[in-house]
Amino acid sequence: MSKPVCIAKAEPVLPSFAKTPPMGWNTWNKYGCVIDHNLIKQTADTMVSEGYLAAGYEYLNLDDCWQSNNRSDNGTIVVDPFAFPFGIKPVADYIHSKGLKFGIYSSAGRKTCAGRMASLEYEENDAISYGEWGVDYLKYDNCNYDEGVPAPLRFQRMQNALLHTRRDIFFSVCTWGVENTWEWAPDVGHSFRTHDDIYNGWQSVVDILQVHSQVAHLGGPGHWADPDMLEIGNDELSYDESITHFSLWSAMKAPLILGNSLTNVSQELFDIVTNRQVIAVNQDSLGKPALRIIHIKDDQDIWAGPLSNNSMIVVLVNYKSHEQNVTVDVYSELGYKGGYARELWIQHEVNLINSSTITQTLRPHACAMYKITDGYQTRNLTVPVTLKNDSSTYITIEQNTADASVSLRAIRYEAEGLNNLVQGLARRKGCELCSGGAYVMAIGNVNRPQTGTLIYRNITASSGPGEYIMRIQYLDCFSWSTCGDFFTRRWNLRIRVNQGEPFWVYLKSKRNPTVTSDYSIGIVLDKDENNEIIFDDPNAYGPSIDYIELIPRNNDNNNFNNVHQRQQEGRGSNVFELSFWESGDPLATTKLTRVLTDFFWELLFIVICCVLTLRVLLLIYKRKHRLSHYNQL
């Protein structure tokens, strides 16, 4: 494992313009790269004339594809001459003339995510341009960087360059949660992304919540946790799903960045995104994100958080595909005593002085959003999520020995756990079928030359130093699309434990990234605590990881004592192969047998084709030989 790069800790950035989450509009979700100056000017007109600016949406942001692929001789970025023939400054001036603020996009890499010119090693040049153009907002992405340069360093460079402009520029750190963004980005940017890109669909909203719910409380004034932009108005979310999407983003104090066509939106969707009472929750001066207090998987949620003036926001969510009642006891479960509750969408009121229970009948994927006032908080809501009906961290395993069957206490470590570190392109992603509701994707070399790594940190040896069975629950490789092709049979995975040498396994592909598989291997933990397990592959696609389970191995078994010996001599791996009946996949560590088995039918087909070809050639030869012999006669 490479040595970590030391990075000087920046001072937190808390200017007045970032005391509440930003609100605005962005080109990407609707238009992608199909943008030009006419679209931007038309959108600016609409934001003012239709009341979006009055509702609080003040930023108009260009996303990717305003750039060309070139720079001038002095390093100044060249604007796409076809989309913006007069440059960016006239567009920014027009936006400012409407009372709006202007935002732009770049990436901390050699190229942007769409392949245009990006800002790595040109941070000062681009920041100077932004200052001259009058930029008020920078969304800074994380595509196409050079391996070995950590995200905190690359983003800090741009932060410093922006500070030199002497201009208030909102800095949006868009690393999708990689390198545990929440551990460093609050000191670098004004918002930080926590999850992979949103896509236009209800499942994407649900998946994002699985990860964002664990880190939303780490956001606040000047450093907002960002679950990505809004998809309301892009024709996939139903009316109820749109209300739930907007309610939760508002309650979580997420940036409210619209991403739909503003010139072709229905009145009911317009009313959702301009609901002043809901927006007021998002813009509340206290700046405390609502937390997921109760979560019943695939069933329902209760989110709650404090507001100014001793108020509270409570959101009830129905995840089921049918109608159901959702109930919360405001006093016993949320710690709020007395008062009145007003539902912000239908203006229904509940008196909580005599009864602290709120019950709401919710349609499929619908929510209710209550603002509670005139009471007081009896305890602080500081820890997100009380899980119900979810698997315990401790798992009981039955293991047979020579004498009897014994029960062992295994520990399950979820890949998405916040103790873990994801590096490179690897990221946490919500997953409906996964045990903890999420997994880590993009492990291995999924976008050459960029790779992804998952590091399990702070692993405890539950039975003390010694041998353990590590059961790996994994899914087929997934990055932005399914990795590999029809002929992919195995996902390469390099495993390292503490300072031991790497061990390679080749895990069976199901060719279906929505199905989990498992594989077991032996490891040696040589410390009681703070053990480290690393999954990566610098050369090829790796699997996605759901979780690992560590099961104490019967140390009376002397089959692998040589592992300890090699470890003590500093010449061996802390990982070892299990017998075929323990591993679940006896071919994962062999090569010739694995290839012959995995490609049996293809190889058989090739052999048959070769045999038939040889027979045909032999027949042709014999026929020619006979003709030649006949001619000689």
XYZ file of C-alpha atoms in Angstrom:
633
model
C 0.000 0.000 0.000
C 1.338 3.424 -0.935
C 2.143 5.886 1.819
C -0.535 8.517 2.471
C 0.072 12.019 1.193
C 0.253 14.650 3.933
C -2.132 17.521 3.286
C -2.235 20.734 5.249
C -5.629 21.211 6.839
C -7.424 24.243 5.441
C -9.364 26.679 7.548
C -13.154 26.165 7.315
C -14.789 28.422 4.763
C -17.880 30.080 6.238
C -18.799 33.170 4.209
C -22.198 34.731 4.668
C -23.511 33.531 1.304
C -23.230 29.869 2.357
C -25.144 30.065 5.640
C -28.121 28.371 3.973
C -28.103 25.736 1.201
C -27.842 27.149 -2.331
C -30.901 27.195 -4.589
C -30.767 27.352 -8.354
C -30.912 25.569 -11.695
C -28.347 23.446 -13.563
C -28.171 22.357 -17.212
C -27.024 18.756 -16.821
C -30.005 16.606 -15.806
C -32.160 17.802 -18.692
C -29.802 18.973 -21.416
C -26.440 17.272 -20.862
C -24.020 18.631 -23.458
C -26.751 20.117 -25.678
C -26.428 23.675 -24.373
C -25.805 27.096 -25.897
C -26.077 30.787 -25.062
C -29.684 30.994 -26.297
C -30.827 28.267 -23.879
C -29.091 29.975 -20.975
C -30.552 33.401 -21.729
C -34.024 31.915 -22.209
C -33.735 30.077 -18.877
C -32.629 33.271 -17.135
C -35.698 35.057 -18.482
C -37.953 32.227 -17.312
C -36.437 32.064 -13.826
C -37.371 35.715 -13.335
C -40.706 35.902 -15.173
C -42.162 32.654 -13.779
C -41.271 33.334 -10.163
C -38.362 30.945 -9.583
C -36.050 33.764 -8.498
C -38.727 35.118 -6.195
C -39.038 31.651 -4.636
C -35.298 31.634 -3.861
C -33.680 29.993 -6.919
C -30.877 32.475 -7.511
C -28.083 30.473 -9.210
C -28.146 29.659 -12.931
C -25.371 27.108 -13.433
C -23.696 25.804 -16.570
C -22.613 22.198 -16.162
C -20.210 20.294 -18.437
C -19.610 21.119 -22.142
C -19.298 24.897 -22.125
C -15.552 24.362 -22.722
C -13.697 23.276 -25.832
C -10.890 20.722 -25.799
C -8.159 23.359 -25.939
C -6.298 26.115 -24.147
C -4.598 29.186 -25.549
C -0.817 29.535 -25.535
C -0.917 31.312 -22.161
C -3.011 28.536 -20.566
C -6.391 30.271 -20.700
C -9.230 27.833 -21.298
C -10.950 28.156 -24.688
C -14.759 28.329 -24.632
C -16.747 26.171 -27.080
C -17.051 28.571 -30.047
C -20.196 26.932 -31.419
C -22.242 26.852 -28.196
C -20.990 30.214 -26.902
C -19.694 32.189 -29.894
C -19.402 35.422 -27.904
C -17.718 33.768 -24.908
C -18.919 33.286 -21.344
C -18.730 36.830 -19.994
C -21.670 38.177 -22.050
C -23.782 35.249 -20.828
C -22.773 35.906 -17.218
C -23.487 39.620 -17.639
C -26.953 38.853 -18.984
C -27.680 36.531 -16.047
C -26.498 39.161 -13.572
C -28.656 41.794 -15.276
C -31.678 39.673 -14.368
C -30.761 39.677 -10.687
C -29.498 36.072 -10.822
C -26.108 34.610 -9.945
C -23.978 32.706 -12.446
C -22.415 29.270 -11.947
C -19.985 27.215 -13.985
C -18.450 23.713 -14.018
C -15.021 22.097 -14.196
C -13.215 18.978 -12.984
C -10.115 18.302 -10.880
C -8.655 16.226 -13.684
C -7.128 16.407 -17.139
C -10.573 16.286 -18.748
C -14.122 16.789 -17.558
C -16.512 13.858 -17.279
C -17.723 14.591 -20.824
C -14.156 14.762 -22.141
C -13.723 18.551 -22.355
C -10.767 20.544 -21.028
C -10.576 20.467 -17.195
C -8.570 22.341 -14.558
C -5.915 20.024 -13.090
C -2.636 22.015 -12.948
C -4.476 25.023 -14.408
C -6.360 26.002 -11.258
C -4.948 29.535 -11.100
C -5.558 30.161 -14.804
C -9.176 29.058 -14.590
C -9.879 30.885 -11.338
C -8.625 34.107 -12.950
C -11.056 33.518 -15.836
C -13.906 32.838 -13.417
C -13.189 36.074 -11.595
C -13.103 38.065 -14.858
C -16.357 36.511 -16.058
C -18.173 37.130 -12.778
C -18.664 33.511 -11.700
C -20.571 33.058 -8.419
C -20.661 29.240 -8.173
C -18.261 26.473 -9.222
C -19.300 22.836 -9.406
C -15.981 20.976 -9.354
C -16.125 17.352 -10.509
C -13.672 14.466 -10.057
C -13.185 12.832 -13.470
C -10.036 11.870 -15.385
C -7.379 12.701 -12.826
C -3.909 11.203 -12.545
C -3.454 8.239 -10.233
C -1.641 8.967 -6.992
C -2.874 12.534 -6.517
C -5.507 12.426 -3.738
C -8.770 14.325 -4.044
C -8.210 16.539 -0.966
C -5.032 17.932 -2.508
C -6.562 18.517 -5.948
C -9.648 20.242 -4.549
C -7.664 22.302 -2.073
C -5.649 23.691 -4.975
C -8.816 25.026 -6.578
C -10.089 26.350 -3.253
C -6.897 28.385 -2.867
C -7.146 29.656 -6.431
C -10.742 30.781 -5.899
C -9.803 32.614 -2.710
C -7.247 34.602 -4.689
C -10.012 36.005 -6.913
C -11.328 38.000 -3.924
C -14.787 37.032 -5.130
C -17.530 35.176 -3.240
C -17.664 31.949 -5.269
C -19.682 29.053 -3.872
C -17.426 25.975 -4.187
C -19.322 22.710 -4.741
C -17.086 19.658 -4.142
C -18.388 16.914 -6.422
C -16.453 13.742 -5.587
C -19.509 11.472 -5.170
C -18.397 10.585 -1.633
C -15.077 9.032 -2.692
C -12.143 9.285 -0.302
C -14.783 9.809 2.415
C -15.569 13.338 1.274
C -17.206 14.249 4.582
C -13.876 13.786 6.384
C -12.119 16.618 4.531
C -14.437 18.526 2.176
C -16.211 20.609 4.875
C -12.910 22.462 5.270
C -12.469 22.900 1.511
C -15.845 23.597 -0.088
C -19.276 24.966 0.712
C -21.033 21.710 -0.221
C -19.865 18.139 -0.700
C -21.446 15.316 -2.671
C -22.094 12.099 -0.756
C -23.258 9.633 -3.429
C -22.974 8.639 -7.048
C -24.888 10.721 -9.622
C -28.657 10.829 -9.346
C -30.613 9.441 -12.284
C -34.171 10.111 -13.316
C -36.171 7.569 -11.298
C -37.613 6.750 -7.887
C -35.108 3.982 -7.195
C -32.264 6.475 -7.518
C -33.857 8.640 -4.806
C -34.174 5.600 -2.530
C -30.589 4.471 -3.205
C -29.151 7.909 -2.458
C -30.992 8.067 0.862
C -29.347 4.808 1.959
C -25.933 6.483 1.933
C -26.784 10.140 2.472
C -28.799 9.350 5.604
C -25.583 8.227 7.314
C -23.705 11.491 6.699
C -26.370 14.200 6.360
C -25.751 15.311 9.957
C -22.159 16.194 9.017
C -23.425 19.039 6.853
C -24.336 22.487 8.104
C -23.814 26.212 7.528
C -20.965 26.750 5.087
C -20.500 23.034 4.304
C -23.743 21.430 3.124
C -24.000 17.672 2.560
C -25.142 17.278 -1.070
C -27.108 14.214 -2.293
C -27.092 15.656 -5.859
C -29.516 17.720 -7.901
C -33.295 17.445 -8.220
C -35.013 15.352 -10.905
C -38.504 16.810 -10.483
C -40.086 17.665 -13.847
C -38.076 15.203 -15.943
C -41.096 12.909 -16.512
C -40.111 9.816 -14.527
C -41.138 10.658 -10.978
C -44.846 10.554 -10.143
C -46.543 13.470 -8.416
C -46.247 11.791 -4.991
C -42.627 10.772 -5.629
C -41.809 14.351 -6.621
C -43.250 15.667 -3.357
C -41.261 13.080 -1.364
C -38.070 13.913 -3.279
C -38.492 17.650 -2.639
C -39.597 17.225 0.987
C -36.600 15.097 1.959
C -34.043 17.243 0.118
C -35.520 20.296 1.855
C -35.569 18.687 5.298
C -32.008 17.344 4.909
C -30.822 20.884 4.108
C -29.558 19.740 0.735
C -28.786 22.207 -2.053
C -31.989 22.679 -4.067
C -30.729 22.691 -7.654
C -33.423 22.163 -10.276
C -32.548 20.210 -13.411
C -35.626 20.293 -15.642
C -36.919 22.433 -18.497
C -38.395 25.528 -16.899
C -40.365 26.451 -20.019
C -42.393 23.258 -20.108
C -43.431 22.377 -16.556
C -46.900 21.541 -15.276
C -48.587 23.741 -12.710
C -48.648 20.978 -10.094
C -44.882 20.395 -10.362
C -44.234 24.132 -10.360
C -46.252 24.356 -7.158
C -44.081 21.654 -5.591
C -40.719 23.327 -6.193
C -42.016 26.793 -5.239
C -43.826 25.776 -2.043
C -42.660 28.582 0.215
C -43.296 26.752 3.500
C -41.192 23.768 2.409
C -38.448 26.013 1.032
C -38.452 27.872 4.357
C -37.571 24.572 6.061
C -34.594 24.172 3.739
C -33.502 27.769 4.308
C -34.089 27.748 8.082
C -31.505 29.880 9.852
C -30.589 27.130 12.335
C -29.123 25.062 9.473
C -29.619 21.659 11.143
C -30.277 18.780 8.703
C -33.141 16.409 9.478
C -31.969 12.901 10.353
C -33.410 9.514 9.488
C -34.567 8.548 12.962
C -36.464 5.355 12.125
C -35.975 3.194 9.057
C -37.914 0.017 8.270
C -36.345 -1.408 5.135
C -38.570 -1.330 2.030
C -41.387 -0.074 4.245
C -41.235 3.363 5.858
C -39.092 6.176 7.270
C -39.335 8.835 9.929
C -37.049 11.846 9.417
C -36.854 14.676 11.936
C -34.740 17.693 12.751
C -34.791 20.933 14.729
C -35.779 24.297 13.274
C -35.361 27.778 14.661
C -37.762 29.092 17.348
C -37.957 25.678 19.079
C -39.743 24.155 16.091
C -39.212 20.752 14.499
C -39.659 19.264 11.019
C -40.918 15.676 10.708
C -41.225 13.730 7.433
C -43.094 10.415 7.201
C -42.339 8.314 4.103
C -44.092 5.275 2.625
C -41.750 3.134 0.501
C -44.328 0.449 -0.247
C -46.114 0.147 -3.593
C -49.477 0.257 -1.816
C -51.183 2.621 0.603
C -50.426 2.303 4.312
C -50.652 4.171 7.609
C -47.414 5.598 9.016
C -47.308 6.583 12.680
C -44.802 8.429 14.854
C -44.893 9.307 18.532
C -43.397 12.785 18.584
C -42.598 12.667 22.304
C -41.255 9.145 22.856
C -39.481 8.717 19.500
C -38.450 12.266 18.643
C -38.210 13.912 22.055
C -40.592 16.807 21.352
C -43.168 17.754 24.001
C -46.515 19.414 23.304
C -47.346 21.888 20.568
C -49.132 21.792 17.224
C -48.215 20.077 13.952
C -49.119 21.488 10.527
C -48.724 19.373 7.370
C -47.040 21.650 4.825
C -48.609 20.182 1.670
C -52.271 19.854 2.627
C -52.235 22.207 5.652
C -53.730 19.558 7.953
C -53.259 20.382 11.670
C -52.725 18.034 14.635
C -52.952 19.080 18.301
C -50.098 17.387 20.182
C -50.884 18.751 23.642
C -53.105 15.838 24.691
C -51.690 13.166 22.384
C -48.171 13.049 20.952
C -49.023 10.658 18.102
C -49.220 11.578 14.416
C -50.740 9.031 12.028
C -50.997 9.639 8.291
C -52.395 7.462 5.512
C -49.880 7.657 2.683
C -50.207 6.622 -0.935
C -47.377 4.582 -2.557
C -44.032 6.457 -2.355
C -45.789 9.441 -0.774
C -44.817 11.423 2.284
C -46.248 13.791 4.885
C -44.207 16.776 6.050
C -45.136 18.265 9.419
C -43.765 21.401 11.010
C -44.239 21.222 14.784
C -44.321 24.425 16.837
C -45.258 25.790 20.269
C -43.532 22.993 22.172
C -40.006 22.219 23.260
C -37.272 19.663 22.578
C -36.504 17.284 25.471
C -33.449 15.684 23.876
C -31.101 16.358 20.987
C -31.370 14.439 17.723
C -27.708 13.816 16.978
C -27.440 10.212 15.768
C -29.042 9.171 12.463
C -31.170 6.068 11.960
C -32.650 3.512 14.286
C -32.793 0.372 12.176
C -35.714 -2.018 12.489
C -35.830 -5.491 10.932
C -32.217 -5.240 9.743
C -29.493 -7.844 10.277
C -27.413 -7.594 13.429
C -23.718 -6.819 13.227
C -23.045 -10.040 15.112
C -23.843 -13.281 13.307
C -24.015 -16.726 14.920
C -22.191 -19.373 12.867
C -22.419 -23.125 13.442
C -19.058 -24.806 12.869
C -18.376 -28.561 13.065
C -15.171 -29.760 14.710
C -13.796 -33.237 15.193
C -15.557 -33.511 18.560
C -18.760 -31.502 18.305
C -20.644 -28.680 16.697
C -19.922 -25.258 18.192
C -21.489 -21.845 17.785
C -19.127 -19.023 16.870
C -19.847 -15.320 16.954
C -18.904 -13.780 13.631
C -18.772 -10.060 12.975
C -20.241 -8.562 9.826
C -18.608 -5.439 8.424
C -20.638 -3.586 5.804
C -18.571 -2.282 2.900
C -20.340 1.086 3.032
C -19.595 1.590 6.737
C -18.196 5.018 7.517
C -15.168 3.481 9.250
C -14.059 2.244 5.839
C -12.195 4.324 3.287
C -13.061 4.288 -0.411
C -10.356 5.641 -2.696
C -9.951 6.487 -6.356
C -13.130 5.849 -8.317
C -14.681 3.493 -5.751
C -17.816 4.847 -4.083
C -20.693 3.870 -1.857
C -23.973 3.261 -3.660
C -27.452 2.497 -2.376
C -28.569 -1.061 -3.068
C -32.038 -2.432 -2.397
C -30.952 -6.066 -2.074
C -27.780 -5.452 -0.035
C -27.716 -6.290 3.663
C -27.016 -2.775 4.898
C -28.862 -1.027 2.083
C -25.691 -0.101 0.173
C -22.414 -1.453 -1.201
C -19.119 -0.232 -2.646
C -18.850 -0.169 -6.431
C -16.156 0.617 -9.013
C -13.383 -1.425 -7.369
C -10.472 -2.227 -9.651
C -9.418 -0.675 -12.930
C -12.834 0.385 -14.210
C -11.778 3.534 -16.102
C -8.170 3.211 -17.186
C -5.887 4.388 -15.773
C -8.076 5.253 -12.757
C -8.739 2.544 -10.198
C -10.911 2.084 -7.138
C -9.972 0.739 -3.696
C -11.963 -0.301 -0.619
C -10.103 -0.265 2.704
C -11.678 -1.830 5.785
C -10.223 0.079 8.734
C -10.333 -0.556 12.480
C -11.100 -4.270 12.178
C -11.225 -6.047 15.549
C -9.959 -9.594 16.060
C -12.962 -10.822 18.058
C -11.164 -13.942 19.303
C -7.725 -12.400 19.473
C -4.898 -12.594 16.917
C -5.034 -15.698 14.783
C -6.747 -17.293 11.806
C -10.190 -16.241 10.594
C -12.442 -17.233 7.787
C -13.355 -14.145 5.785
C -16.636 -14.552 3.935
C -16.941 -12.008 1.140
C -20.434 -11.126 -0.063
C -20.072 -9.525 -3.481
C -21.923 -8.501 -6.622
C -20.831 -8.343 -10.223
C -18.673 -5.347 -11.070
C -20.634 -2.144 -11.472
C -19.368 1.320 -12.280
C -21.558 3.618 -14.375
C -22.626 0.623 -16.435
C -22.031 -3.080 -15.959
C -18.317 -3.849 -16.257
C -16.949 -6.333 -18.719
C -18.686 -7.996 -21.636
C -20.239 -11.332 -22.630
C -16.982 -13.203 -22.124
C -16.375 -11.901 -18.588
C -16.378 -14.887 -16.257
C -14.390 -13.689 -13.241
C -13.723 -10.487 -11.326
C -10.122 -10.057 -10.214
C -9.618 -9.078 -6.592
C -6.352 -8.346 -4.797
C -6.589 -8.814 -1.022
C -4.074 -7.448 1.483
C -4.263 -7.753 5.265
C -2.193 -5.349 7.368
C 1.353 -5.335 5.990
C 1.179 -8.786 4.397
C 1.831 -9.482 0.744
C -1.097 -9.413 -1.702
C -3.185 -12.469 -2.472
C -5.206 -12.737 -5.682
C -8.603 -14.361 -6.119
C -10.853 -14.551 -9.163
C -14.510 -14.441 -8.175
C -17.255 -15.968 -10.254
C -19.422 -13.596 -12.279
C -23.182 -14.044 -12.431
C -23.338 -11.562 -15.323
C -26.067 -9.851 -13.316
C -25.142 -6.953 -10.973
C -28.368 -7.382 -8.976
C -27.496 -10.847 -7.620
C -25.173 -11.410 -4.662
C -22.586 -14.191 -4.392
C -20.201 -15.229 -1.654
C -16.693 -16.585 -1.370
C -14.627 -17.507 1.714
C -10.906 -17.275 2.221
C -8.587 -17.508 5.235
C -6.852 -14.508 6.763
C -4.533 -13.910 9.693
C -5.215 -10.968 11.992
C -2.020 -10.221 13.890
C -3.433 -7.464 16.140
C -6.331 -7.260 18.563
C -7.602 -4.017 17.009
C -7.054 -1.637 14.091
C -6.466 -4.362 11.546
C -6.760 -3.296 7.917
C -8.122 -5.256 4.949
C -7.676 -3.832 1.443
C -9.603 -4.811 -1.698
C -8.437 -3.531 -5.085
C -7.039 -4.512 -8.478
C -4.747 -2.168 -10.420
C -5.051 -4.205 -13.623
C -8.655 -5.277 -14.227
C -12.278 -5.072 -13.138
C -13.027 -6.045 -9.548
C -16.355 -7.046 -7.988
C -18.613 -4.761 -5.976
C -18.505 -5.553 -2.250
C -21.611 -5.818 -0.052
C -19.983 -6.936 3.215
C -17.451 -9.247 4.809
C -17.941 -11.579 7.777
C -15.036 -12.614 9.979
C -15.464 -16.030 11.596
C -12.881 -17.286 14.125
C -11.144 -20.348 12.716
C -10.447 -23.419 14.816
C -6.833 -22.720 15.706
C -6.323 -26.340 16.752
C -6.140 -27.041 13.039
C -2.462 -26.991 12.076
C -2.974 -27.052 8.312
C -1.879 -23.433 7.932
C 0.743 -22.933 10.627
C 3.192 -22.166 7.839
C 1.254 -18.936 7.277
C 2.279 -17.726 10.745
C 5.831 -18.803 10.086
C 5.987 -16.932 6.774
C 4.414 -13.887 8.413
C 6.991 -13.838 11.212
C 9.752 -14.108 8.626
C 8.288 -11.180 6.704
C 7.970 -13.119 3.475
C 4.372 -14.231 3.315
C 0.778 -13.172 2.907
C -1.756 -12.841 5.707
C -4.260 -14.412 3.336
C -4.475 -18.094 2.542
C -6.625 -20.446 0.525
C -9.241 -22.596 2.254
C -10.144 -26.155 1.360
C -12.613 -26.402 -1.518
C -15.513 -27.378 0.780
C -14.967 -24.231 2.878
C -14.356 -21.642 0.176
C -17.538 -22.045 -1.821
C -15.558 -21.721 -5.061
C -12.588 -24.080 -5.453
C -11.649 -22.474 -8.787
C -11.132 -18.941 -7.441
C -7.398 -19.390 -6.878
C -6.474 -21.810 -9.664
C -5.814 -20.804 -13.253
C -5.758 -23.533 -15.897
C -8.618 -25.488 -14.322
C -10.612 -22.286 -13.879
C -10.223 -21.250 -17.499
C -11.091 -24.724 -18.751
C -14.206 -24.820 -16.570
C -15.439 -21.264 -17.086
C -14.983 -21.377 -20.848
C -15.877 -25.046 -21.296
C -18.647 -24.542 -23.862
C -16.679 -21.951 -25.820
C -13.624 -24.195 -25.816
C -15.742 -27.178 -26.816
C -17.219 -25.158 -29.658
C -13.731 -24.152 -30.816
C -12.546 -27.778 -30.661
C -15.553 -28.969 -32.652
C -15.010 -26.231 -35.220
C -11.334 -27.157 -35.476
C -12.137 -30.852 -35.891
C -14.744 -30.136 -38.559
C -12.379 -27.764 -40.334
C -9.617 -30.363 -40.328
C -12.013 -32.977 -41.679
C -13.129 -30.673 -44.461
C -9.528 -29.842 -45.321
C -8.679 -33.536 -45.276
C -11.575 -34.336 -47.622
C -10.506 -31.552 -49.963
C -6.951 -32.844 -49.908
C -8.046 -36.401 -50.613
C -10.269 -35.266 -53.455
C -7.458 -33.245 -55.030
C -5.123 -36.193 -54.600
C -7.591 -38.504 -56.370
C -8.069 -36.024 -59.215
C -4.339 -35.672 -59.596
C -3.924 -39.420 -59.656
C -6.742 -39.793 -62.212
C -5.179 -37.156 -64.483
C -1.861 -38.950 -64.365
C -3.559 -42.089 -65.610
